[in-house]
């Protein structure tokens, strides 16, 4: 069974540019989550989808971040415009139940 | 919001030595999960504890949940180089994980 995949693995962009991260969850998993780890800090929850609906987006830092999950399959997280403090590793996770979440390899975003 | 504090932040051990990481919360935790992230990798679920005073073992790993459900520990007996990585505790409420800061374990062969 394929795991959670994320694309790209690394992205280096300049401040003010736009970046879109993609996550493909494990097939059949209705729950999809985005998390982020900024350098030296803990992994923080961003938002949670159930199928195509946003269940909880309380962790989204501001309106420069937009997450979508059209069709309830893959999800995208767009940062526009990117700021220096957005640098970090963005993890996607998926689950069928709330018990165990399966994490993807992450996208390392560097904003210069 | 709920904060889970984890100590130590880093730990260097000689291969064969034991290792323990601790998680503490000022409020009662509904559960505690533990994850391991290998260098360059992603968090991988290890276990979930729910009951007060619960102890679970996975080979050389022992997980404990405090009687008051405000703290938890992960103990590794006789560390091996394959244990290298960052160990995170986390509480799951609804579907949201709240992570501790992680303990980075380095093992000298």
mmCIF file with all atom_site columns, C-alpha atoms in Angstrom, chain B:
data_model
loop_
_atom_site.group_PDB
_atom_site.id
_atom_site.type_symbol
_atom_site.label_atom_id
_atom_site.label_alt_id
_atom_site.label_comp_id
_atom_site.label_asym_id
_atom_site.label_entity_id
_atom_site.label_seq_id
_atom_site.pdbx_PDB_ins_code
_atom_site.Cartn_x
_atom_site.Cartn_y
_atom_site.Cartn_z
_atom_site.occupancy
_atom_site.B_iso_or_equiv
_atom_site.pdbx_formal_charge
_atom_site.auth_seq_id
_atom_site.auth_comp_id
_atom_site.auth_asym_id
_atom_site.auth_atom_id
_atom_site.pdbx_PDB_model_num
ATOM 1   C CA . UNK B 1 1   ? -4.001  26.468 24.416 1.00 0.00 ? 1   UNK B CA 1
ATOM 2   C CA . UNK B 1 2   ? -2.810  23.135 25.656 1.00 0.00 ? 2   UNK B CA 1
ATOM 3   C CA . UNK B 1 3   ? 0.960   22.872 25.773 1.00 0.00 ? 3   UNK B CA 1
ATOM 4   C CA . UNK B 1 4   ? 2.938   19.704 26.094 1.00 0.00 ? 4   UNK B CA 1
ATOM 5   C CA . UNK B 1 5   ? 6.477   20.269 27.317 1.00 0.00 ? 5   UNK B CA 1
ATOM 6   C CA . UNK B 1 6   ? 9.105   17.680 26.457 1.00 0.00 ? 6   UNK B CA 1
ATOM 7   C CA . UNK B 1 7   ? 12.553  17.228 27.996 1.00 0.00 ? 7   UNK B CA 1
ATOM 8   C CA . UNK B 1 8   ? 15.381  16.956 27.335 1.00 0.00 ? 8   UNK B CA 1
ATOM 9   C CA . UNK B 1 9   ? 15.668  18.705 23.995 1.00 0.00 ? 9   UNK B CA 1
ATOM 10  C CA . UNK B 1 10  ? 18.801  16.711 23.085 1.00 0.00 ? 10  UNK B CA 1
ATOM 11  C CA . UNK B 1 11  ? 20.461  13.601 24.458 1.00 0.00 ? 11  UNK B CA 1
ATOM 12  C CA . UNK B 1 12  ? 23.762  12.020 23.482 1.00 0.00 ? 12  UNK B CA 1
ATOM 13  C CA . UNK B 1 13  ? 24.283  8.471  24.702 1.00 0.00 ? 13  UNK B CA 1
ATOM 14  C CA . UNK B 1 14  ? 26.837  5.761  24.156 1.00 0.00 ? 14  UNK B CA 1
ATOM 15  C CA . UNK B 1 15  ? 25.477  2.708  22.392 1.00 0.00 ? 15  UNK B CA 1
ATOM 16  C CA . UNK B 1 16  ? 24.203  0.324  25.035 1.00 0.00 ? 16  UNK B CA 1
ATOM 17  C CA . UNK B 1 17  ? 23.200  3.032  27.501 1.00 0.00 ? 17  UNK B CA 1
ATOM 18  C CA . UNK B 1 18  ? 19.597  3.679  28.419 1.00 0.00 ? 18  UNK B CA 1
ATOM 19  C CA . UNK B 1 19  ? 17.600  6.731  27.342 1.00 0.00 ? 19  UNK B CA 1
ATOM 20  C CA . UNK B 1 20  ? 14.475  8.407  28.661 1.00 0.00 ? 20  UNK B CA 1
ATOM 21  C CA . UNK B 1 21  ? 12.409  11.305 27.381 1.00 0.00 ? 21  UNK B CA 1
ATOM 22  C CA . UNK B 1 22  ? 9.649   12.967 29.384 1.00 0.00 ? 22  UNK B CA 1
ATOM 23  C CA . UNK B 1 23  ? 6.483   14.843 28.524 1.00 0.00 ? 23  UNK B CA 1
ATOM 24  C CA . UNK B 1 24  ? 4.679   17.088 30.950 1.00 0.00 ? 24  UNK B CA 1
ATOM 25  C CA . UNK B 1 25  ? 1.437   18.997 30.837 1.00 0.00 ? 25  UNK B CA 1
ATOM 26  C CA . UNK B 1 26  ? -0.051  21.483 33.269 1.00 0.00 ? 26  UNK B CA 1
ATOM 27  C CA . UNK B 1 27  ? -3.498  20.074 32.559 1.00 0.00 ? 27  UNK B CA 1
ATOM 28  C CA . UNK B 1 28  ? -4.860  16.542 32.374 1.00 0.00 ? 28  UNK B CA 1
ATOM 29  C CA . UNK B 1 29  ? -4.206  14.814 29.083 1.00 0.00 ? 29  UNK B CA 1
ATOM 30  C CA . UNK B 1 30  ? -6.951  12.731 27.496 1.00 0.00 ? 30  UNK B CA 1
ATOM 31  C CA . UNK B 1 31  ? -4.322  10.480 25.903 1.00 0.00 ? 31  UNK B CA 1
ATOM 32  C CA . UNK B 1 32  ? -0.702  10.520 24.844 1.00 0.00 ? 32  UNK B CA 1
ATOM 33  C CA . UNK B 1 33  ? 0.812   9.309  21.607 1.00 0.00 ? 33  UNK B CA 1
ATOM 34  C CA . UNK B 1 34  ? 4.481   8.808  20.806 1.00 0.00 ? 34  UNK B CA 1
ATOM 35  C CA . UNK B 1 35  ? 6.109   9.291  17.408 1.00 0.00 ? 35  UNK B CA 1
ATOM 36  C CA . UNK B 1 36  ? 9.619   8.704  16.092 1.00 0.00 ? 36  UNK B CA 1
ATOM 37  C CA . UNK B 1 37  ? 11.161  10.764 13.324 1.00 0.00 ? 37  UNK B CA 1
ATOM 38  C CA . UNK B 1 38  ? 14.392  9.465  11.818 1.00 0.00 ? 38  UNK B CA 1
ATOM 39  C CA . UNK B 1 39  ? 16.877  12.094 10.551 1.00 0.00 ? 39  UNK B CA 1
ATOM 40  C CA . UNK B 1 40  ? 15.498  13.473 7.291  1.00 0.00 ? 40  UNK B CA 1
ATOM 41  C CA . UNK B 1 41  ? 12.319  11.472 7.744  1.00 0.00 ? 41  UNK B CA 1
ATOM 42  C CA . UNK B 1 42  ? 8.801   11.997 8.932  1.00 0.00 ? 42  UNK B CA 1
ATOM 43  C CA . UNK B 1 43  ? 6.979   11.230 12.196 1.00 0.00 ? 43  UNK B CA 1
ATOM 44  C CA . UNK B 1 44  ? 5.970   7.607  12.521 1.00 0.00 ? 44  UNK B CA 1
ATOM 45  C CA . UNK B 1 45  ? 3.346   6.573  15.062 1.00 0.00 ? 45  UNK B CA 1
ATOM 46  C CA . UNK B 1 46  ? 4.675   4.298  17.805 1.00 0.00 ? 46  UNK B CA 1
ATOM 47  C CA . UNK B 1 47  ? 1.916   3.937  20.372 1.00 0.00 ? 47  UNK B CA 1
ATOM 48  C CA . UNK B 1 48  ? -1.056  5.508  22.168 1.00 0.00 ? 48  UNK B CA 1
ATOM 49  C CA . UNK B 1 49  ? -1.694  5.442  25.917 1.00 0.00 ? 49  UNK B CA 1
ATOM 50  C CA . UNK B 1 50  ? -5.093  6.284  27.329 1.00 0.00 ? 50  UNK B CA 1
ATOM 51  C CA . UNK B 1 51  ? -5.457  4.942  30.860 1.00 0.00 ? 51  UNK B CA 1
ATOM 52  C CA . UNK B 1 52  ? -4.049  6.424  34.045 1.00 0.00 ? 52  UNK B CA 1
ATOM 53  C CA . UNK B 1 53  ? -0.853  4.617  35.055 1.00 0.00 ? 53  UNK B CA 1
ATOM 54  C CA . UNK B 1 54  ? -0.764  2.656  31.801 1.00 0.00 ? 54  UNK B CA 1
ATOM 55  C CA . UNK B 1 55  ? 2.507   0.977  30.830 1.00 0.00 ? 55  UNK B CA 1
ATOM 56  C CA . UNK B 1 56  ? 3.167   -0.548 27.432 1.00 0.00 ? 56  UNK B CA 1
ATOM 57  C CA . UNK B 1 57  ? 6.264   -2.201 26.031 1.00 0.00 ? 57  UNK B CA 1
ATOM 58  C CA . UNK B 1 58  ? 7.559   -2.639 22.511 1.00 0.00 ? 58  UNK B CA 1
ATOM 59  C CA . UNK B 1 59  ? 10.765  -4.671 22.613 1.00 0.00 ? 59  UNK B CA 1
ATOM 60  C CA . UNK B 1 60  ? 13.341  -2.308 24.197 1.00 0.00 ? 60  UNK B CA 1
ATOM 61  C CA . UNK B 1 61  ? 10.876  0.600  24.420 1.00 0.00 ? 61  UNK B CA 1
ATOM 62  C CA . UNK B 1 62  ? 8.733   1.180  27.525 1.00 0.00 ? 62  UNK B CA 1
ATOM 63  C CA . UNK B 1 63  ? 5.984   3.791  27.505 1.00 0.00 ? 63  UNK B CA 1
ATOM 64  C CA . UNK B 1 64  ? 4.310   5.100  30.650 1.00 0.00 ? 64  UNK B CA 1
ATOM 65  C CA . UNK B 1 65  ? 1.350   7.348  31.293 1.00 0.00 ? 65  UNK B CA 1
ATOM 66  C CA . UNK B 1 66  ? 1.309   9.038  34.708 1.00 0.00 ? 66  UNK B CA 1
ATOM 67  C CA . UNK B 1 67  ? -1.281  8.316  37.339 1.00 0.00 ? 67  UNK B CA 1
ATOM 68  C CA . UNK B 1 68  ? -2.578  11.877 37.118 1.00 0.00 ? 68  UNK B CA 1
ATOM 69  C CA . UNK B 1 69  ? -2.445  11.756 33.282 1.00 0.00 ? 69  UNK B CA 1
ATOM 70  C CA . UNK B 1 70  ? -0.283  14.868 33.258 1.00 0.00 ? 70  UNK B CA 1
ATOM 71  C CA . UNK B 1 71  ? 2.978   13.260 32.239 1.00 0.00 ? 71  UNK B CA 1
ATOM 72  C CA . UNK B 1 72  ? 4.374   10.448 30.169 1.00 0.00 ? 72  UNK B CA 1
ATOM 73  C CA . UNK B 1 73  ? 7.737   8.898  29.485 1.00 0.00 ? 73  UNK B CA 1
ATOM 74  C CA . UNK B 1 74  ? 9.453   6.817  26.850 1.00 0.00 ? 74  UNK B CA 1
ATOM 75  C CA . UNK B 1 75  ? 12.375  4.708  28.017 1.00 0.00 ? 75  UNK B CA 1
ATOM 76  C CA . UNK B 1 76  ? 14.728  2.866  25.679 1.00 0.00 ? 76  UNK B CA 1
ATOM 77  C CA . UNK B 1 77  ? 16.869  0.116  27.199 1.00 0.00 ? 77  UNK B CA 1
ATOM 78  C CA . UNK B 1 78  ? 20.326  -0.516 25.765 1.00 0.00 ? 78  UNK B CA 1
ATOM 79  C CA . UNK B 1 79  ? 20.167  1.965  22.902 1.00 0.00 ? 79  UNK B CA 1
ATOM 80  C CA . UNK B 1 80  ? 21.307  0.981  19.422 1.00 0.00 ? 80  UNK B CA 1
ATOM 81  C CA . UNK B 1 81  ? 22.399  3.189  16.533 1.00 0.00 ? 81  UNK B CA 1
ATOM 82  C CA . UNK B 1 82  ? 19.069  2.450  14.869 1.00 0.00 ? 82  UNK B CA 1
ATOM 83  C CA . UNK B 1 83  ? 17.336  4.321  17.709 1.00 0.00 ? 83  UNK B CA 1
ATOM 84  C CA . UNK B 1 84  ? 18.748  7.625  16.460 1.00 0.00 ? 84  UNK B CA 1
ATOM 85  C CA . UNK B 1 85  ? 16.078  10.209 15.717 1.00 0.00 ? 85  UNK B CA 1
ATOM 86  C CA . UNK B 1 86  ? 13.680  12.634 17.331 1.00 0.00 ? 86  UNK B CA 1
ATOM 87  C CA . UNK B 1 87  ? 10.991  11.300 19.631 1.00 0.00 ? 87  UNK B CA 1
ATOM 88  C CA . UNK B 1 88  ? 7.805   13.303 19.954 1.00 0.00 ? 88  UNK B CA 1
ATOM 89  C CA . UNK B 1 89  ? 4.945   12.972 22.362 1.00 0.00 ? 89  UNK B CA 1
ATOM 90  C CA . UNK B 1 90  ? 1.566   14.322 21.324 1.00 0.00 ? 90  UNK B CA 1
ATOM 91  C CA . UNK B 1 91  ? -1.972  14.565 22.599 1.00 0.00 ? 91  UNK B CA 1
ATOM 92  C CA . UNK B 1 92  ? -4.798  13.952 20.156 1.00 0.00 ? 92  UNK B CA 1
ATOM 93  C CA . UNK B 1 93  ? -8.039  15.834 20.798 1.00 0.00 ? 93  UNK B CA 1
ATOM 94  C CA . UNK B 1 94  ? -10.677 15.255 18.199 1.00 0.00 ? 94  UNK B CA 1
ATOM 95  C CA . UNK B 1 95  ? -8.446  14.828 15.193 1.00 0.00 ? 95  UNK B CA 1
ATOM 96  C CA . UNK B 1 96  ? -5.870  17.432 16.102 1.00 0.00 ? 96  UNK B CA 1
ATOM 97  C CA . UNK B 1 97  ? -2.426  16.418 17.357 1.00 0.00 ? 97  UNK B CA 1
ATOM 98  C CA . UNK B 1 98  ? -0.666  18.761 19.765 1.00 0.00 ? 98  UNK B CA 1
ATOM 99  C CA . UNK B 1 99  ? 3.008   17.867 19.776 1.00 0.00 ? 99  UNK B CA 1
ATOM 100 C CA . UNK B 1 100 ? 5.711   18.328 22.348 1.00 0.00 ? 100 UNK B CA 1
ATOM 101 C CA . UNK B 1 101 ? 8.955   19.889 21.162 1.00 0.00 ? 101 UNK B CA 1
ATOM 102 C CA . UNK B 1 102 ? 10.646  16.531 20.694 1.00 0.00 ? 102 UNK B CA 1
ATOM 103 C CA . UNK B 1 103 ? 13.808  14.973 22.095 1.00 0.00 ? 103 UNK B CA 1
ATOM 104 C CA . UNK B 1 104 ? 16.616  14.398 19.651 1.00 0.00 ? 104 UNK B CA 1
ATOM 105 C CA . UNK B 1 105 ? 18.516  11.237 20.477 1.00 0.00 ? 105 UNK B CA 1
ATOM 106 C CA . UNK B 1 106 ? 22.053  10.731 19.222 1.00 0.00 ? 106 UNK B CA 1
ATOM 107 C CA . UNK B 1 107 ? 23.798  7.405  19.784 1.00 0.00 ? 107 UNK B CA 1
ATOM 108 C CA . UNK B 1 108 ? 27.573  7.010  19.652 1.00 0.00 ? 108 UNK B CA 1
ATOM 109 C CA . UNK B 1 109 ? 28.654  3.584  18.405 1.00 0.00 ? 109 UNK B CA 1
#
